[in-house]
PDB file of C-alpha atoms and ligand atoms in Angstrom:
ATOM      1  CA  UNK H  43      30.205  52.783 -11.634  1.00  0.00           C
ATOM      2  CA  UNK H  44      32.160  55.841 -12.965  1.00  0.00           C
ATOM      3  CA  UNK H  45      31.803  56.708 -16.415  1.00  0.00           C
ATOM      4  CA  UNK H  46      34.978  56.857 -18.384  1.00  0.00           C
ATOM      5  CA  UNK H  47      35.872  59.488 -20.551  1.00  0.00           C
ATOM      6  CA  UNK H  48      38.133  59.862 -23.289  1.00  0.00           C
ATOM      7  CA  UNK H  49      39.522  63.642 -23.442  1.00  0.00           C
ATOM      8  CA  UNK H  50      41.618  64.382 -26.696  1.00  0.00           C
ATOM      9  CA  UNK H  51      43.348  67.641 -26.634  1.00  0.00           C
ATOM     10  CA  UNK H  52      46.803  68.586 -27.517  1.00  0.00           C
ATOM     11  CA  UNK H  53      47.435  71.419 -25.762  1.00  0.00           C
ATOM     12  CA  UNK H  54      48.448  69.905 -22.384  1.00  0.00           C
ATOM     13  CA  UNK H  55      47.488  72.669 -19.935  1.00  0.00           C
ATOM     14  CA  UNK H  56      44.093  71.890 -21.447  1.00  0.00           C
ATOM     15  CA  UNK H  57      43.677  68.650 -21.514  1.00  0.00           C
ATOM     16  CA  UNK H  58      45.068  68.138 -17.600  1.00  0.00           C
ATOM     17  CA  UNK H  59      42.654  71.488 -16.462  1.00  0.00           C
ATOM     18  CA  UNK H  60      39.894  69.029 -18.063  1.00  0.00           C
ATOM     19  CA  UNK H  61      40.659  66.124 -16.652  1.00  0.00           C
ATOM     20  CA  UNK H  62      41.199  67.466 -13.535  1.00  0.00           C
ATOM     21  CA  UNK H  63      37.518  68.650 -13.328  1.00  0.00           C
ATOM     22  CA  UNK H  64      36.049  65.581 -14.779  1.00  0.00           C
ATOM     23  CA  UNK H  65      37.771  63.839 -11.986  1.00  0.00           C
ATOM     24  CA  UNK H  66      36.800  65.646  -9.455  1.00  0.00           C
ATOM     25  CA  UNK H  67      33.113  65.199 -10.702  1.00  0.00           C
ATOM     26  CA  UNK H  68      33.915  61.734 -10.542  1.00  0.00           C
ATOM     27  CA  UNK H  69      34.306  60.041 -13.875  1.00  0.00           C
ATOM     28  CA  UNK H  70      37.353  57.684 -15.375  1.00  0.00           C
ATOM     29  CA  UNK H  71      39.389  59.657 -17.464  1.00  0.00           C
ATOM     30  CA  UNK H  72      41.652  58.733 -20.372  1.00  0.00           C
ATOM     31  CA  UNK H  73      43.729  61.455 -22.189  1.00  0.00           C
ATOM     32  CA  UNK H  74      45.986  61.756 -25.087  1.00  0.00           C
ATOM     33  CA  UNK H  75      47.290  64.566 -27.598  1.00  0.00           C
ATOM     34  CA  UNK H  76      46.906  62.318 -30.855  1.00  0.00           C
ATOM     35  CA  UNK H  77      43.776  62.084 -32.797  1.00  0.00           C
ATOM     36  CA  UNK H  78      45.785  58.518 -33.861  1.00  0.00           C
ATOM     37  CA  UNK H  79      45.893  57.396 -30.487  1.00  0.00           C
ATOM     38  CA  UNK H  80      42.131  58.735 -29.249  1.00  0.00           C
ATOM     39  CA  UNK H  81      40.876  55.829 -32.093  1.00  0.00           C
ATOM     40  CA  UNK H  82      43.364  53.217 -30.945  1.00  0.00           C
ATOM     41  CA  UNK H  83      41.623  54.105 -26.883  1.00  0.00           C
ATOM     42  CA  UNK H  84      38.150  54.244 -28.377  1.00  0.00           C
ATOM     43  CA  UNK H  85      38.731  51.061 -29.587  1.00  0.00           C
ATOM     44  CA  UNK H  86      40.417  48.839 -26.949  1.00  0.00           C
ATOM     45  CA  UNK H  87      38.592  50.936 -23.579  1.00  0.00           C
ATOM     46  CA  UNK H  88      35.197  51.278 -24.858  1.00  0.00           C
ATOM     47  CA  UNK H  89      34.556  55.347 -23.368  1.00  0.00           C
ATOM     48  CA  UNK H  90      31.111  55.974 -22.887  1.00  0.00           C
ATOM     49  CA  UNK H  91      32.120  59.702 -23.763  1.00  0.00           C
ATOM     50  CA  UNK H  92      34.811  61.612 -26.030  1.00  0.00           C
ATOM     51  CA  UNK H  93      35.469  64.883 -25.787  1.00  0.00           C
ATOM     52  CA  UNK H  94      37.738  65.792 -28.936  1.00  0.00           C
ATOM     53  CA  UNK H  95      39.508  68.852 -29.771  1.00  0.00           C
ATOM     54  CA  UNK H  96      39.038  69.902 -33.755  1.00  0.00           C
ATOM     55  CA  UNK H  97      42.605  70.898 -33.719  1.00  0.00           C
ATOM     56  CA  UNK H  98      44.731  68.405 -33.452  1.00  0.00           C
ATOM     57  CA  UNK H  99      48.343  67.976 -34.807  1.00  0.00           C
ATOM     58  CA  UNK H 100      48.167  64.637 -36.327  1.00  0.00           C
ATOM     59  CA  UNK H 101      44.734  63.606 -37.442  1.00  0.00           C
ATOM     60  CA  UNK H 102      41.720  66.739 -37.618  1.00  0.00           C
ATOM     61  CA  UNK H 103      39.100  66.072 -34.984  1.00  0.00           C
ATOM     62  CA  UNK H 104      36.811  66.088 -37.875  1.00  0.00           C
ATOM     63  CA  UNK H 105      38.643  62.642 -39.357  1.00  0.00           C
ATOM     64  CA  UNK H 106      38.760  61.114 -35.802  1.00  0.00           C
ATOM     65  CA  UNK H 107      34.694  61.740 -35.596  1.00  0.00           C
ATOM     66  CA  UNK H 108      34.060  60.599 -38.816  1.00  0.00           C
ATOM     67  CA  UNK H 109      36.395  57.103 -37.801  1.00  0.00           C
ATOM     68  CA  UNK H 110      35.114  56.893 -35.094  1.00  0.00           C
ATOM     69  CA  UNK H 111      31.499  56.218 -35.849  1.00  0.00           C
ATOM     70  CA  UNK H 112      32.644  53.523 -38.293  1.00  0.00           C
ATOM     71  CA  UNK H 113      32.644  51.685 -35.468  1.00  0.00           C
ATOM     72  CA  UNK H 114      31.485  53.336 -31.780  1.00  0.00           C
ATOM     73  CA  UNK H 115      28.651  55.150 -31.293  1.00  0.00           C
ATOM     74  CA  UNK H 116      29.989  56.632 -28.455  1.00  0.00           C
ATOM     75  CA  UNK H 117      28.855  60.265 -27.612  1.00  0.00           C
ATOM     76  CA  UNK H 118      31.190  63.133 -28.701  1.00  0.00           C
ATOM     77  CA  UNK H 119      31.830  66.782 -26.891  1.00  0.00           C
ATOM     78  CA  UNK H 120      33.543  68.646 -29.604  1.00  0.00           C
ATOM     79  CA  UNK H 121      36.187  71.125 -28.321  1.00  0.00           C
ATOM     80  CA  UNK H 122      36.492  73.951 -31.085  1.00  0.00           C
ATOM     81  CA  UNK H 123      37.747  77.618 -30.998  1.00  0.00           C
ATOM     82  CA  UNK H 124      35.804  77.818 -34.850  1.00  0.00           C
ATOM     83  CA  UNK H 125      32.741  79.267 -33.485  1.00  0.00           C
ATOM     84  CA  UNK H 126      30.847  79.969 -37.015  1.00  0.00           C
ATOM     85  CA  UNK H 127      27.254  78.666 -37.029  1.00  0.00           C
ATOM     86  CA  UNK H 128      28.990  76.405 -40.335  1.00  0.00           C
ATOM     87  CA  UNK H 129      31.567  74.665 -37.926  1.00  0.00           C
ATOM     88  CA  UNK H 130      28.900  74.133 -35.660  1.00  0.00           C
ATOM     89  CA  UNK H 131      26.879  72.525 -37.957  1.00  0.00           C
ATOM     90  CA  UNK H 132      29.735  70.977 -39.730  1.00  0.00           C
ATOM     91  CA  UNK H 133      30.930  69.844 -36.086  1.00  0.00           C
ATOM     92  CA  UNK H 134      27.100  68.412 -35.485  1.00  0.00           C
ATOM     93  CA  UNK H 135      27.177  66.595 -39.133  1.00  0.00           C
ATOM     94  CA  UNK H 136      29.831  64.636 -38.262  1.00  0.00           C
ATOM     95  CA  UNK H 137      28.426  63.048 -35.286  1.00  0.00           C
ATOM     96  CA  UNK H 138      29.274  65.348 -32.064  1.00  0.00           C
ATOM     97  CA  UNK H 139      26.560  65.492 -29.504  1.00  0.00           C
ATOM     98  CA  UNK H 140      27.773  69.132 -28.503  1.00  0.00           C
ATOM     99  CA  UNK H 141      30.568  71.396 -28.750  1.00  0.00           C
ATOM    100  CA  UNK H 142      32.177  73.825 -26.389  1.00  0.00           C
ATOM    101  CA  UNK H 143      33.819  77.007 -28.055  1.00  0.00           C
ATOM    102  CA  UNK H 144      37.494  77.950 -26.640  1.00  0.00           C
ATOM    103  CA  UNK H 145      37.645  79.699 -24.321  1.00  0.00           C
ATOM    104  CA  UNK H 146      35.270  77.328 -22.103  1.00  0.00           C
ATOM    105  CA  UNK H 147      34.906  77.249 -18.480  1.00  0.00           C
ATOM    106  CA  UNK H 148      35.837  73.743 -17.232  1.00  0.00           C
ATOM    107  CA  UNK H 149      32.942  73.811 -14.765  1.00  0.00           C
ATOM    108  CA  UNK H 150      30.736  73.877 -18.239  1.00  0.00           C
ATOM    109  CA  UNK H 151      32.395  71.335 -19.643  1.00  0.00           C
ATOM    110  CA  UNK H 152      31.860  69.060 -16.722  1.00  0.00           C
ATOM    111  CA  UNK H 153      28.202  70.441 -16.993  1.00  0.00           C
ATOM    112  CA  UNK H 154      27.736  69.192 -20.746  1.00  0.00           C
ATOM    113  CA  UNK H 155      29.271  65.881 -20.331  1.00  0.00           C
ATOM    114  CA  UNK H 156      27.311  65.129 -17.547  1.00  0.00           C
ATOM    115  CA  UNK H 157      23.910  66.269 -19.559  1.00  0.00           C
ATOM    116  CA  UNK H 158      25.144  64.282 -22.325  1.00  0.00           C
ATOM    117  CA  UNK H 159      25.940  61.288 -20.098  1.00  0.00           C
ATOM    118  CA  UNK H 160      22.881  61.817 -18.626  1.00  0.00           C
ATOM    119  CA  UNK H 161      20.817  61.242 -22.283  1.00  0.00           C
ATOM    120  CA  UNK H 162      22.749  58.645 -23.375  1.00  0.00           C
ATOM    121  CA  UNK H 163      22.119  55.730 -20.749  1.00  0.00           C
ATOM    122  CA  UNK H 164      21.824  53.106 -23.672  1.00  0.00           C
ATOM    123  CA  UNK H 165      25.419  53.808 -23.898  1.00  0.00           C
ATOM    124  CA  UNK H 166      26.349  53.597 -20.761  1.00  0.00           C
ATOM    125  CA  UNK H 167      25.190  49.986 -20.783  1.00  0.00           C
ATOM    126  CA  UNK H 168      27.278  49.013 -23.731  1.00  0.00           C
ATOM    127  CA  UNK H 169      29.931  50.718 -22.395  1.00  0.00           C
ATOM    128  CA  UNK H 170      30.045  48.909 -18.988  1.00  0.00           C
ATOM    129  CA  UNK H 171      32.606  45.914 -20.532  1.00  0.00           C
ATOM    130  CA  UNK H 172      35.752  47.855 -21.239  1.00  0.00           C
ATOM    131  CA  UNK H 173      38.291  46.063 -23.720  1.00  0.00           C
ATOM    132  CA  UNK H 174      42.335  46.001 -21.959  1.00  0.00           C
ATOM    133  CA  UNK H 175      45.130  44.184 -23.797  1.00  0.00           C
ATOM    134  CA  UNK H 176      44.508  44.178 -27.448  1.00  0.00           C
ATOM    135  CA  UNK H 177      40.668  43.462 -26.338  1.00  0.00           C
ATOM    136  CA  UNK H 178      41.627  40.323 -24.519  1.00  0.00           C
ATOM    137  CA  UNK H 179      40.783  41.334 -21.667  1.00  0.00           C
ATOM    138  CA  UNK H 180      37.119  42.429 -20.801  1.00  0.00           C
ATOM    139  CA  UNK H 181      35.861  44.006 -17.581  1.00  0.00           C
ATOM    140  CA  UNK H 182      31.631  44.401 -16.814  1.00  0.00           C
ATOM    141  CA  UNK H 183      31.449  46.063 -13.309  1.00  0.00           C
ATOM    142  CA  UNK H 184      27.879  45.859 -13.134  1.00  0.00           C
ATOM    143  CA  UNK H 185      27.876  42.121 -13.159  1.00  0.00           C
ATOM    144  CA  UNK H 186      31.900  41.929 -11.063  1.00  0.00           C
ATOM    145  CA  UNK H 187      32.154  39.758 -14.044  1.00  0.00           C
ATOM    146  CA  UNK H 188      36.241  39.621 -15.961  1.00  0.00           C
ATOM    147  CA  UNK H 189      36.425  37.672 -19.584  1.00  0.00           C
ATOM    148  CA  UNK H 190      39.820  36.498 -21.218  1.00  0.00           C
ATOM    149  CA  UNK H 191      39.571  35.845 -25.054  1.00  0.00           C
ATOM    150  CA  UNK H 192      35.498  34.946 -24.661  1.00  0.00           C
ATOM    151  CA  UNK H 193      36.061  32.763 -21.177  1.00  0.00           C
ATOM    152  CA  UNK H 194      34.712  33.689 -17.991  1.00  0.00           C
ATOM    153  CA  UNK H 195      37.502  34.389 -15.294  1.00  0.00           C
ATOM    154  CA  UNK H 196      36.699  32.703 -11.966  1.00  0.00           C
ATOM    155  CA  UNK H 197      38.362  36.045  -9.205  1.00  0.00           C
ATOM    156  CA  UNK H 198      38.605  35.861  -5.587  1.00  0.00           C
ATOM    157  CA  UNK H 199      36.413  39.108  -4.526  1.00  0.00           C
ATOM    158  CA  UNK H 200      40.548  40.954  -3.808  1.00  0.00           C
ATOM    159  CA  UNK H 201      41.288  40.102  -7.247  1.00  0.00           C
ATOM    160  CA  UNK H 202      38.478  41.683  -8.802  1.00  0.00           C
ATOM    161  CA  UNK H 203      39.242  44.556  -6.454  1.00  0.00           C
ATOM    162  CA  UNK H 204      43.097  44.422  -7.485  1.00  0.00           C
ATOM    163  CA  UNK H 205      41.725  44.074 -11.007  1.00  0.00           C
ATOM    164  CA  UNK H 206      39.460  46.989 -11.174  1.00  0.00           C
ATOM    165  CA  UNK H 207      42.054  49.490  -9.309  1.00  0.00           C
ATOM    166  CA  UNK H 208      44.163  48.814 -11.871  1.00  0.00           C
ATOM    167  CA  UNK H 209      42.170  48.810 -14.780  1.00  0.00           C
ATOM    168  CA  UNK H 210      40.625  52.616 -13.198  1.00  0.00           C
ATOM    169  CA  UNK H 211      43.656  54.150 -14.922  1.00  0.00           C
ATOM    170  CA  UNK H 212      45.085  51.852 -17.737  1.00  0.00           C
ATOM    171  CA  UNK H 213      48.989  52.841 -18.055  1.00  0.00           C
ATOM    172  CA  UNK H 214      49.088  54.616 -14.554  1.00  0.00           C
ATOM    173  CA  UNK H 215      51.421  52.582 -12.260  1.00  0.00           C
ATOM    174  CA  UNK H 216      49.625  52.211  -8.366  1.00  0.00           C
ATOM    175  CA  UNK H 217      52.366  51.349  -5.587  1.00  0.00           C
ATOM    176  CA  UNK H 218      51.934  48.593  -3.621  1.00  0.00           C
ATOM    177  CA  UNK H 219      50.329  50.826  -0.915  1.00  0.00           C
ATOM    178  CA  UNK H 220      48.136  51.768  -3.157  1.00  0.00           C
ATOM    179  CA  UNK H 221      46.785  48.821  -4.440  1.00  0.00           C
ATOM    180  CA  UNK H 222      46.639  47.360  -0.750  1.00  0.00           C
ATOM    181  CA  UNK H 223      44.416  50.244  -0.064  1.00  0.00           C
ATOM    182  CA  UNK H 224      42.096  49.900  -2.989  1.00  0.00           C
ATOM    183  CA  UNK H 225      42.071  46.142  -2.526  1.00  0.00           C
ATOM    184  CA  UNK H 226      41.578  46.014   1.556  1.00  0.00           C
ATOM    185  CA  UNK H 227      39.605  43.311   2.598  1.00  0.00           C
ATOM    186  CA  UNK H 228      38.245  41.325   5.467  1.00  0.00           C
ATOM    187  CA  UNK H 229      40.472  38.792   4.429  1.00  0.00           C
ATOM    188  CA  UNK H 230      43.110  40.959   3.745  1.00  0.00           C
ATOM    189  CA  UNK H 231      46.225  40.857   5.946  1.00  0.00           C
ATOM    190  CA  UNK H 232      47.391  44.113   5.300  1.00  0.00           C
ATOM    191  CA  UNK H 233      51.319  43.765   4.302  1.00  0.00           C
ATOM    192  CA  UNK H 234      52.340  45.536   1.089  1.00  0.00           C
ATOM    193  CA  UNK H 235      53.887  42.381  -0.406  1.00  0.00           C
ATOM    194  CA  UNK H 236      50.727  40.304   0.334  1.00  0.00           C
ATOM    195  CA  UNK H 237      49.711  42.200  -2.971  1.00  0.00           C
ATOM    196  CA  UNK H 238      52.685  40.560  -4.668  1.00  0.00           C
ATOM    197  CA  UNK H 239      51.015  37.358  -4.389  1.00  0.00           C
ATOM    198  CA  UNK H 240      47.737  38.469  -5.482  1.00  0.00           C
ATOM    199  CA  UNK H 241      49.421  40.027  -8.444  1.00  0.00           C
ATOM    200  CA  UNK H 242      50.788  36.726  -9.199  1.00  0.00           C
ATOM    201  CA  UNK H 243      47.859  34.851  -8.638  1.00  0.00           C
ATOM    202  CA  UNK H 244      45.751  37.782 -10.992  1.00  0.00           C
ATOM    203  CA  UNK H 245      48.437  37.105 -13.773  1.00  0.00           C
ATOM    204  CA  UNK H 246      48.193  33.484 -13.774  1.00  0.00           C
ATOM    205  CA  UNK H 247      44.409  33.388 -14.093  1.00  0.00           C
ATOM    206  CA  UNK H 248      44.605  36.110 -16.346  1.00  0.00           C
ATOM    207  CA  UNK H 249      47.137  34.482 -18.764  1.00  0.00           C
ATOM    208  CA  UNK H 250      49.789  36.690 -18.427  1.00  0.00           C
ATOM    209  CA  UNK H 251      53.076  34.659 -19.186  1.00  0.00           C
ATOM    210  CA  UNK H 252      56.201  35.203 -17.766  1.00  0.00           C
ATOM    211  CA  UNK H 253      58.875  36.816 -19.972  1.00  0.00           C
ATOM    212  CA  UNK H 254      56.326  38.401 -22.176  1.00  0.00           C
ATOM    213  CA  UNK H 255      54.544  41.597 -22.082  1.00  0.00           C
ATOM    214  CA  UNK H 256      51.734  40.814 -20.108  1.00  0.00           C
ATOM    215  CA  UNK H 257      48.365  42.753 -18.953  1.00  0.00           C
ATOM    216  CA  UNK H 258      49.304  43.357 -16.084  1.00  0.00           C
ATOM    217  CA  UNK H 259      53.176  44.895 -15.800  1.00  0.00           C
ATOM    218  CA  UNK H 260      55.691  45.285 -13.244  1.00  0.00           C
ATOM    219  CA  UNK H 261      57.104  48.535 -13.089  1.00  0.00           C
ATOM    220  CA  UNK H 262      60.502  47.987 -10.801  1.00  0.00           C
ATOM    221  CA  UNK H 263      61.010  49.248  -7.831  1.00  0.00           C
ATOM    222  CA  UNK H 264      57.386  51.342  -7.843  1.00  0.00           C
ATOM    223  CA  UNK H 265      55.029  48.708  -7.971  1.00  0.00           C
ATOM    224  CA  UNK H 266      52.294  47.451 -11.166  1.00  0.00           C
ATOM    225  CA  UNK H 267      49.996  48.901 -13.986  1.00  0.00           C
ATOM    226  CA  UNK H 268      47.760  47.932 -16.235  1.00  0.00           C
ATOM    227  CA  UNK H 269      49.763  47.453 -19.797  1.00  0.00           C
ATOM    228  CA  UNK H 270      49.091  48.932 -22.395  1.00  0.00           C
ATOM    229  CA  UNK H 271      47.168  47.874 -25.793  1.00  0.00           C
ATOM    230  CA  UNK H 272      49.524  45.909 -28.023  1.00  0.00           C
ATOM    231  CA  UNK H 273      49.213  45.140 -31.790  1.00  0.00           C
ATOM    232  CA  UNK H 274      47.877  41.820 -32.903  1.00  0.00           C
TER     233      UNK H 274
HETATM  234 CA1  LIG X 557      44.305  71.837 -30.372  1.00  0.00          CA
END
């Protein structure tokens, strides 16, 4: 399975030149600009990698690390333009793996995650169940295995397809072309609104209620997404 990683930079050309590379190496990726929001992720997604700017508007990168291992021991690629031997060490203290001094070449980047990745395969284990829905929802790939609240959900093999397209990207919305080519089966019968149905039939063994803000959302007129993590 591809890794997922958790990139937390707020300067946006940064952060999507990043991403960009990561992806095309092949991993999950998850961004934000908030050092707020990179705790909320790290907490309901489970990354098996972080890689965290120092400067960041709302909460320091140093305060996000220092969170962060209160509860994950997920590895950490420190993005810093403070390239003292003390902020390195200071950066290293705090639980990073490794840091990358501004200005970095991407193809590095992708380099150092991928060596870091590489070291950490007790992590990658852990990581494999990945938390969706105010950690209701919890995916292993390695086992094609999906748990609601603790119970074990019983998914036609184009549900856990439909399932793990959408959960890929948490918050992106896929068109029902999409899905219906992530999702194509031999039992599949190939018409966009056939997805509809699995959708509903997803929902329903997922939980999701009509009416309410569910884990897996309709966006009108485009087609579904994953929803987002909700409080409580
Ligand atoms: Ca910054």
């Amino acid at each position: 399975m591809a890794s997922l990683v958790l990139v937390v930079e707020d300067e946006r050309k940064i952060r999507e030149l990043v991403r960009d590379y990561l992806e095309r190496d092949g991993y999950q990726v998850l961004t934000t600009g908030s050092g707020a929001e990179a705790l909320t992720l790290a907490r309901t997604h489970a990354p098996h990698l972080m890689v965290l700017d120092l400067r960041l508007p709302d909460v320091p990168g140093e305060e996000v690390a220092r969170e962060l291992r209160t509860f994950s021991s997920v590895p950490v690629l420190m993005l810093t333009a403070k390239a003292t031997e003390d902020d390195r060490i200071r950066g290293l203290e705090i639980g990073a793996d490794d840091y990358v001094t501004k200005p970095f070449s991407p193809r590095e980047l992708v380099l150092r995650v991928r060596a870091i990745l590489r070291r950490a395969p007790e992590v990658r284990e852990h990581g494999q169940a990945r938390s969706f829905g105010a950690g209701l929802l919890a995916i292993d790939e390695s086992r094609h295995e999906a748990w609601i609240d603790g119970h074990l959900v019983d998914l036609t093999p184009t549900e856990w397809r439909l399932l793990l397209a959408l959960t890929a990207r948490p918050g992106r919305v896929y068109s029902r072309s999409e899905l219906l080519n992530r999702v194509r089966g031999e039992e599949f019968e190939g018409y966009e609104r056939t997805i509809d149905t699995h959708v509903k039939n997803l929902r329903h063994k997922l939980g999701d209620v009509s009416g309410e803000p569910g884990i897996i959302e309709t966006v009108v007129g485009t087609g579904y997404r994953l929803g987002l993590q909700r409080d409580g």
